[in-house]
Coordinates of C-alpha atoms in Angstrom, one line a residue:
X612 CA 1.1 -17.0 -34.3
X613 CA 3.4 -15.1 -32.3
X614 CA 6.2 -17.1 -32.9
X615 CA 8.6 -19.3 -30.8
X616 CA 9.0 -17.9 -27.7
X617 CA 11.5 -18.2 -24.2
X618 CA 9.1 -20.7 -22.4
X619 CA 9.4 -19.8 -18.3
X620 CA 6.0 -19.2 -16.7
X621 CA 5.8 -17.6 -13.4
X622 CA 2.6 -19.3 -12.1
X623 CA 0.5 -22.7 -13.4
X624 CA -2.1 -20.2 -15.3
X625 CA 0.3 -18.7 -17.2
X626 CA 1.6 -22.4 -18.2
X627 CA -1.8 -23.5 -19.1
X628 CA -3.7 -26.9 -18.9
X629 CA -2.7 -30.1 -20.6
X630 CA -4.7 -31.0 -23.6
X631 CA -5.6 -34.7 -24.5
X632 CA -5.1 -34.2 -28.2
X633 CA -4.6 -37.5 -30.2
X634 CA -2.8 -35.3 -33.1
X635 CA 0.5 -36.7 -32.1
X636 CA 2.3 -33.1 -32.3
X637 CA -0.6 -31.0 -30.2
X638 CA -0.9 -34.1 -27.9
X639 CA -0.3 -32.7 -23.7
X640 CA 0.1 -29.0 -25.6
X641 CA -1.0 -26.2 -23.2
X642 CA -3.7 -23.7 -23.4
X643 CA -4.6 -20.6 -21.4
X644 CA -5.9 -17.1 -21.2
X645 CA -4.0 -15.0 -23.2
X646 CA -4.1 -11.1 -24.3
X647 CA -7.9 -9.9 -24.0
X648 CA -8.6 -13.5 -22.2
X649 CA -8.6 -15.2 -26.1
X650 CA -7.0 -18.6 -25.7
X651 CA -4.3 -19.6 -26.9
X652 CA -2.1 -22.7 -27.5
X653 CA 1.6 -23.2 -26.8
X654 CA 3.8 -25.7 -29.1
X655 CA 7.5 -26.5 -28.1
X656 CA 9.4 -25.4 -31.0
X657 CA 10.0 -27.7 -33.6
X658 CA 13.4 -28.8 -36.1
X659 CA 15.2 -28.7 -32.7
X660 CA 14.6 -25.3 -32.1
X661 CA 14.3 -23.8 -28.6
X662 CA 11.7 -21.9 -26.8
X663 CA 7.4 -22.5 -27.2
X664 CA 5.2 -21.5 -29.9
X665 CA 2.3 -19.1 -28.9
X666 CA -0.7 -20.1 -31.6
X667 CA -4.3 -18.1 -31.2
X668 CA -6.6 -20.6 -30.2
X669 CA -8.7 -20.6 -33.4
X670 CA -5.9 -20.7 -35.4
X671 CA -5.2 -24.2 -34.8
X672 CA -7.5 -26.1 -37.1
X673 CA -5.3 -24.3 -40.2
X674 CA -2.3 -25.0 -39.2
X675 CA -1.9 -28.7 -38.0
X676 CA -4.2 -31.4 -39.8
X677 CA -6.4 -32.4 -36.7
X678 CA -7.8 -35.5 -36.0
X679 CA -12.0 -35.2 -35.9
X680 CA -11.6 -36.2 -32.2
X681 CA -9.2 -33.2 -32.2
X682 CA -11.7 -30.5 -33.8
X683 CA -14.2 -31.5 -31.7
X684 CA -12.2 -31.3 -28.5
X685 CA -11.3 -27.9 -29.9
X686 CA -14.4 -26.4 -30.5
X687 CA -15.7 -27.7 -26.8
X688 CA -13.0 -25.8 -24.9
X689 CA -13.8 -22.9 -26.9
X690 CA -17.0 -23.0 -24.7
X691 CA -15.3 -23.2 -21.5
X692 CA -15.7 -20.3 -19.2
X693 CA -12.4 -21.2 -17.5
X694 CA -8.8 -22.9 -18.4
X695 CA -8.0 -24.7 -15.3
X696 CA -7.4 -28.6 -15.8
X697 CA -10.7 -29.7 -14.2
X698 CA -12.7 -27.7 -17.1
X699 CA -10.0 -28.9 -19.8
X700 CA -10.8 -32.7 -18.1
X701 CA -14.3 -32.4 -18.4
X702 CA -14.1 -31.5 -22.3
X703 CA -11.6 -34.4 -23.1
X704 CA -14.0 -37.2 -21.2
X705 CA -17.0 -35.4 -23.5
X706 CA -15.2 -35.7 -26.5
X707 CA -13.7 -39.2 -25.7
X708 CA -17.5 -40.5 -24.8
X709 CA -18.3 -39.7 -28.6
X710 CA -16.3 -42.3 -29.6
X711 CA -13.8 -39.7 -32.1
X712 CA -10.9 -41.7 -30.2
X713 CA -12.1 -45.2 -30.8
X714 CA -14.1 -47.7 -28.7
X715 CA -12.0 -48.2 -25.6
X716 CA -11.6 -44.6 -25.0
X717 CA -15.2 -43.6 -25.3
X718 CA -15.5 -47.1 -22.6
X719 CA -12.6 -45.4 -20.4
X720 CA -14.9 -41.9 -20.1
X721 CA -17.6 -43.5 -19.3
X722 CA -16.1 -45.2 -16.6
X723 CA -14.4 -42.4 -15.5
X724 CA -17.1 -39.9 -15.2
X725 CA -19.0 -43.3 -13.3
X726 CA -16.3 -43.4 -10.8
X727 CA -16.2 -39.5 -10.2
X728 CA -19.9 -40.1 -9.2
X729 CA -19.0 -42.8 -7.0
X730 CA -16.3 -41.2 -5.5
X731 CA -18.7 -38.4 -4.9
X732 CA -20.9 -40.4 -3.0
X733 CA -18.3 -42.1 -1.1
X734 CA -16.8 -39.0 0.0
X735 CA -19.9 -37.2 0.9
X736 CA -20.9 -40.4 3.1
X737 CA -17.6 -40.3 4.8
X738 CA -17.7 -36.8 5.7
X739 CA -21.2 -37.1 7.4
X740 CA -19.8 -40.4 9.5
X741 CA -17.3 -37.9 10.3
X742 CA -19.2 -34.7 11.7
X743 CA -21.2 -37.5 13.7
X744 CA -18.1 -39.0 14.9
X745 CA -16.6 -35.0 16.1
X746 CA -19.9 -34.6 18.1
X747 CA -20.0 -37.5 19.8
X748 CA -22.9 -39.3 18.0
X749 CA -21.6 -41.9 16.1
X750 CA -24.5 -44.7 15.4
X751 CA -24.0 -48.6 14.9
X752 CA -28.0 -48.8 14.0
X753 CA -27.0 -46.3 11.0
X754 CA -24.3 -47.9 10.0
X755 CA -25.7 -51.4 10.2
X756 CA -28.7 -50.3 8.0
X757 CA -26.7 -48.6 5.6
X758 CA -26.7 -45.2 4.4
X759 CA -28.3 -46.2 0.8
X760 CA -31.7 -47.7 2.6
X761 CA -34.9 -46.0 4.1
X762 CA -34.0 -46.8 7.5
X763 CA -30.2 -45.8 7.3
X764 CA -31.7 -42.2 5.4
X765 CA -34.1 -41.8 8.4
X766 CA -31.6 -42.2 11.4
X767 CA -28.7 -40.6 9.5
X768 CA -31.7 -37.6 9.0
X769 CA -32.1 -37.4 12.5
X770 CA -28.2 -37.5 13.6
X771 CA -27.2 -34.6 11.6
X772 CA -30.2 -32.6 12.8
X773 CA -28.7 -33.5 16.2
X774 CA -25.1 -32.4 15.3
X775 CA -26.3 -29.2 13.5
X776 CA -27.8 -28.5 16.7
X777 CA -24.2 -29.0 18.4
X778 CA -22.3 -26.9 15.7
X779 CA -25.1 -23.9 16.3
X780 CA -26.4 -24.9 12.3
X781 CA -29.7 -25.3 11.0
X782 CA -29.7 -28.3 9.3
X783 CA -30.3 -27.6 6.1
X784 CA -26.8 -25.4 6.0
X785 CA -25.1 -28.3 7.6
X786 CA -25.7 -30.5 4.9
X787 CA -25.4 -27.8 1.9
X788 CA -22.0 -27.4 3.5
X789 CA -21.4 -31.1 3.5
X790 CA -22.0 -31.2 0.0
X791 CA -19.8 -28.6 -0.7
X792 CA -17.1 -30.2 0.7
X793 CA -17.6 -33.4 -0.9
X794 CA -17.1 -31.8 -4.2
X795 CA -14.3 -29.9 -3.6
X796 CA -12.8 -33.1 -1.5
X797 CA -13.7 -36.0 -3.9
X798 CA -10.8 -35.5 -6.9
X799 CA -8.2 -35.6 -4.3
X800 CA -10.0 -38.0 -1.7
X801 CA -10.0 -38.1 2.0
X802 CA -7.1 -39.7 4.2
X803 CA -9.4 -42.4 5.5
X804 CA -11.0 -43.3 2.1
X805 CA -10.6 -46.8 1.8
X806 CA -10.0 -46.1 -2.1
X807 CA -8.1 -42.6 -2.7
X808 CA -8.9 -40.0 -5.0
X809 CA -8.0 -39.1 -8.8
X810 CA -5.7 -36.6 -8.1
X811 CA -3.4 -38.5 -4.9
X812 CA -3.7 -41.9 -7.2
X813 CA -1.9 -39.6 -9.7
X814 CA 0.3 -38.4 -7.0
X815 CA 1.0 -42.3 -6.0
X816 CA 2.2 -43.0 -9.7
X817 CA 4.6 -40.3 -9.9
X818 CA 6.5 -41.5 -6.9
X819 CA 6.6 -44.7 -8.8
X820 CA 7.6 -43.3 -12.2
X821 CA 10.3 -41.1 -10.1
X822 CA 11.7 -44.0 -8.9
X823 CA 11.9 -45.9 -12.7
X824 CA 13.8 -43.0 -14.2
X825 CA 16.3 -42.7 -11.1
X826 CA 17.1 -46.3 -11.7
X827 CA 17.0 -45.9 -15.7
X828 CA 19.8 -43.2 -15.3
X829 CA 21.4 -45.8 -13.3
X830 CA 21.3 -48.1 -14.7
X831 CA 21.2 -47.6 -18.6
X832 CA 24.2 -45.9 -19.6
X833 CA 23.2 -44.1 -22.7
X834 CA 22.3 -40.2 -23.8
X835 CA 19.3 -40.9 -22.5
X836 CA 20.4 -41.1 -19.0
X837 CA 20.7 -37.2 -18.0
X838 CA 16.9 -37.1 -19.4
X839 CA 15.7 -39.3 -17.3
X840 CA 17.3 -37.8 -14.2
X841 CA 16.0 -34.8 -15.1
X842 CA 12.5 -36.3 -15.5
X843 CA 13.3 -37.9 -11.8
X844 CA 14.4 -34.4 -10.6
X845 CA 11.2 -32.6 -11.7
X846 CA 9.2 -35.3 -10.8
X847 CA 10.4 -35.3 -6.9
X848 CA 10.4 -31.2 -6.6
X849 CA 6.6 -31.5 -7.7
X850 CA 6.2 -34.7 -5.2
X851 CA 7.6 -32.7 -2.2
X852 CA 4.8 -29.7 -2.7
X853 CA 2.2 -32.3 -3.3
X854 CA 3.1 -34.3 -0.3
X855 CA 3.1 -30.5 1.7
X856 CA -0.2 -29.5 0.5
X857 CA -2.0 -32.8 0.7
X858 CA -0.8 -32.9 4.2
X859 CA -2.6 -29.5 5.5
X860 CA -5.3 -30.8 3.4
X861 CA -6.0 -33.2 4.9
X862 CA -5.2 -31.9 8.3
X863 CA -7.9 -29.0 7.7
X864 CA -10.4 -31.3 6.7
X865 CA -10.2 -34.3 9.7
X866 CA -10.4 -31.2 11.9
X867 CA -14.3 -30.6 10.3
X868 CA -15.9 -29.3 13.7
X869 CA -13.7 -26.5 13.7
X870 CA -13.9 -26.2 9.6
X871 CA -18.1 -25.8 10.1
X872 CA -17.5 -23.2 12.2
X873 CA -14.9 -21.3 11.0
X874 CA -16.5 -22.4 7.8
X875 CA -16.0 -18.5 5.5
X876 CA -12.2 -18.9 6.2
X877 CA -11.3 -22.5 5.8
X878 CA -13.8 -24.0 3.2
X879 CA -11.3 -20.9 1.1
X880 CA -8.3 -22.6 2.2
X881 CA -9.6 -26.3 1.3
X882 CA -10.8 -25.0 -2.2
X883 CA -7.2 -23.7 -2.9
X884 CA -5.5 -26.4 -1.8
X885 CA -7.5 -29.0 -4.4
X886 CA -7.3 -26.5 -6.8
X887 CA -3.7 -26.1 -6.4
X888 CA -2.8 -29.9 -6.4
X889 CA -4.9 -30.2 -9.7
X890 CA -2.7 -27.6 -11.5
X891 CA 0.3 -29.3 -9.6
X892 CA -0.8 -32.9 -10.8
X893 CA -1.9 -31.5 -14.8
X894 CA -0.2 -33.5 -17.5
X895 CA 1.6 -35.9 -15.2
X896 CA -0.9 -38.6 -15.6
X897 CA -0.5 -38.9 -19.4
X898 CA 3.4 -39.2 -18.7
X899 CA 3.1 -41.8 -16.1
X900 CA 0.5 -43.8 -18.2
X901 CA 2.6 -43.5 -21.2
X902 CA 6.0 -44.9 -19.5
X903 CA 3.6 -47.8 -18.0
X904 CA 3.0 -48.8 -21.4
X905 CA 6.6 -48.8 -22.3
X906 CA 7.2 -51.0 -20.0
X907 CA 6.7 -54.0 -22.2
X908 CA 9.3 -52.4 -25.2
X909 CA 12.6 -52.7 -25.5
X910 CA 15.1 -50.8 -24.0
X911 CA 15.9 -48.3 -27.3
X912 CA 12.1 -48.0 -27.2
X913 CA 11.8 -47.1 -23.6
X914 CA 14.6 -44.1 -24.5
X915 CA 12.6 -42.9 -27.3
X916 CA 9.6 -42.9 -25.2
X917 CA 11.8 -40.9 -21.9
X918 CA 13.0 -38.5 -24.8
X919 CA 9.0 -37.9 -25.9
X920 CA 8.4 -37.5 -22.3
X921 CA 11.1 -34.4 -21.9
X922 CA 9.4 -32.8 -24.7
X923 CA 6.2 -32.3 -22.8
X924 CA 7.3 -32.5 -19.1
X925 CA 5.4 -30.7 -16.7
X926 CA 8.1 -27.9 -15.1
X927 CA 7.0 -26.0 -12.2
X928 CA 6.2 -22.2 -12.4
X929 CA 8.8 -20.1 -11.1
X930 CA 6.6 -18.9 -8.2
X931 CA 6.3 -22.8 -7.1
X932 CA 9.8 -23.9 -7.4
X933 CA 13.3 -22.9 -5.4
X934 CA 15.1 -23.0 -8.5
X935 CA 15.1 -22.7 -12.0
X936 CA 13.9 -25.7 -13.8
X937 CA 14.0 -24.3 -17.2
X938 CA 17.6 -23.4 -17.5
X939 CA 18.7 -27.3 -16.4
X940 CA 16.1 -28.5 -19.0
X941 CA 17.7 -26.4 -21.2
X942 CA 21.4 -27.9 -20.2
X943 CA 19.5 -31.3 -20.6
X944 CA 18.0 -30.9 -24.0
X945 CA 21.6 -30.4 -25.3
X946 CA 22.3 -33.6 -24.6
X947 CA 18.9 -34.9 -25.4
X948 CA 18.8 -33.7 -29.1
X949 CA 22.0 -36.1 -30.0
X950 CA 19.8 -39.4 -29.2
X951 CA 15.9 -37.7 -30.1
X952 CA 14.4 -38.6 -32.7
X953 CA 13.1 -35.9 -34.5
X954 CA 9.5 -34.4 -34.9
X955 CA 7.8 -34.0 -38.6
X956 CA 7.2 -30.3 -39.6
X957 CA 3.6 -29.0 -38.7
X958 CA 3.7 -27.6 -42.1
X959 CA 4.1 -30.9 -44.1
X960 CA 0.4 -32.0 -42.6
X961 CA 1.6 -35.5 -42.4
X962 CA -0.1 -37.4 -39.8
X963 CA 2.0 -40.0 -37.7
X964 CA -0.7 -42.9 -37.8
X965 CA 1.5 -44.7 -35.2
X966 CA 1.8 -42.2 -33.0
X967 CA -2.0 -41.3 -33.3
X968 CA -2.7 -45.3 -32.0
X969 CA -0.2 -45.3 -29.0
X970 CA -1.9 -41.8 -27.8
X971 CA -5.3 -43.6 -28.0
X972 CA -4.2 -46.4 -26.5
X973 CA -3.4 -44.6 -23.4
X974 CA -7.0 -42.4 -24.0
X975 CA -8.1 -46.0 -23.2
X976 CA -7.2 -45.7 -19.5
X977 CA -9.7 -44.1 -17.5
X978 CA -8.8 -40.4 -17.0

């Protein structure tokens, strides 16, 4: 352990990817690349203490007593090549389909990783109506047979070998490019998707979880109060990037005959943009699920859940925000320490079996 540590990261790698522990004091803790590329963990100081604590990765197990969903989360990211939230993602919904977190989250995976696939599929269809559509060969037949039957599959074969034809493609790189959109596309979702993606329904709850803490502040007078417009205030700087880059996004993308053939330049752009709004959107899902479930407490409840919140808040990078987040967080937390409720030691081993059941409850959500 290197010890606690002044927490202000200059860009979303070097602040790491939300983990989905159920152990109530790693739970939304951050991992990343560290010295040599060994991963590492970072914990926010505990006993009211400031700064993060940097942990080696395979230290973990020794120092907190894990839950077995927890070890086995732990030794599946250990085999991921990469620490970005979509590799962290796919190790929670593996370890949550084993059933380690209970029943309803192994049922949430599975529905999860069912309605990536269908949004997959939906996206990819979309995009080909689209390319047909920017060459002028849009087909009723097509769409009145329906993509998913023999007849649909035989005139949507011969369309797109028409529109490669227009776009100076063979075919066959026409529709490996297709697919390569779709995947790229499909965890934010396109603009005319009649169901949006993952990552802007995530977007879509923030606003709305923005808004509850700006009327909180308002409207419950209490220490809590600065916390939640500080939650409000970080929530909107990270809404007004994701708003910017899910608008070029999708601007790039509706133009797709000038994306296929400028194809080595933009598919680049595309990739970053999703990538970006994935690091942008990491963690905030747990917090907006979380204060949907607090919902139905009581108001003292619904201020020990905003002070939980603060604790693991996602704060911009340096290199993403205009000013700097962690020096009002720190302001905040002064105030946010007189109404807290404190955290049990990590050395004590005692497991919060409370806390452990409201974290799985909210596993229980699709991811």
């Amino acid at each position: 352990m290197k010890g606690a540590i002044e927490y202000a990261p200059s860009t979303f790698e070097e602040r790491g990817a939300a983990v989905a522990f159920t152990t109530p004091l790693l739970s939304q803790t951050r991992v990343r690349r560290g010295d040599r590329s060994k991963l590492e963990v970072l914990i926010p100081a505990l006993s009211q203490g400031s700064g993060i604590y940097v942990v080696a990765w395979k230290s973990v197990p020794e120092m907190v007593a894990m839950t077995m969903h927890d070890r086995y989360l732990h030794e599946l990211i250990v085999g991921e090549e990469t620490c970005s939230p979509h590799e962290i993602r796919r190790a929670t919904l593996r370890a949550a389909r084993k059933g380690l977190a209970g029943p309803q989250a192994a049922q949430a995976a599975r529905r999860a990783l069912d309605e990536d696939e269908e949004q997959g599929t939906l996206t990819h269809y979309l995009l080909i109506l689209a390319i047909l559509k920017a060459v002028g060969l849009e087909s009723p037949e097509m769409l009145k047979a329906g993509i998913g039957t023999g007849e649909g599959q035989r005139l949507t074969r011969q369309l797109m070998t028409r529109a490669a034809g227009s776009l100076t493609l063979d075919a066959t790189v026409l529709y490996t490019r297709l697919a390569e959109i779709a995947a790229v596309v499909s965890p934010v979702g396109l603009a005319q998707s009649p169901r949006p993606g993952r990552l802007l329904r995530c977007l879509n709850d923030l606003k709305s979880f923005r808004q509850a803490m700006l009327d909180w502040a308002r409207e419950v007078p209490s220490d809590t109060s600065p916390v939640a417009a500080f939650c409000a205030e970080v929530a909107q700087h990270t809404i007004g990037i994701g708003d910017a880059v899910l608008t070029d996004f999708h601007r790039r993308i509706e133009a797709i005959g000038p994306l296929m053939r400028d194809w080595d330049t933009e598919i680049v752009r595309i990739r970053d943009h999703a990538t970006r709004m994935a690091w942008l959107l990491d963690g905030w899902s747990h917090i907006t699920g979380a204060w949907e479930l607090a919902q139905g407490e009581d108001r003292h409840h619904q201020a020990v859940a905003i002070n939980e919140l603060f604790r693991i808040l996602p704060l911009l990078p340096r290199a993403e925000s205009g000013r700097d987040l962690m020096a009002d967080s720190r302001r905040v937390q002064s105030v946010q320490r007189r109404s807290v409720r404190m955290l049990e030691d990590w050395r004590t081993g005692v497991m919060d079996v409370e806390a452990i059941r409201r974290i799985e409850t909210l596993k229980a959500r699709a991811p």
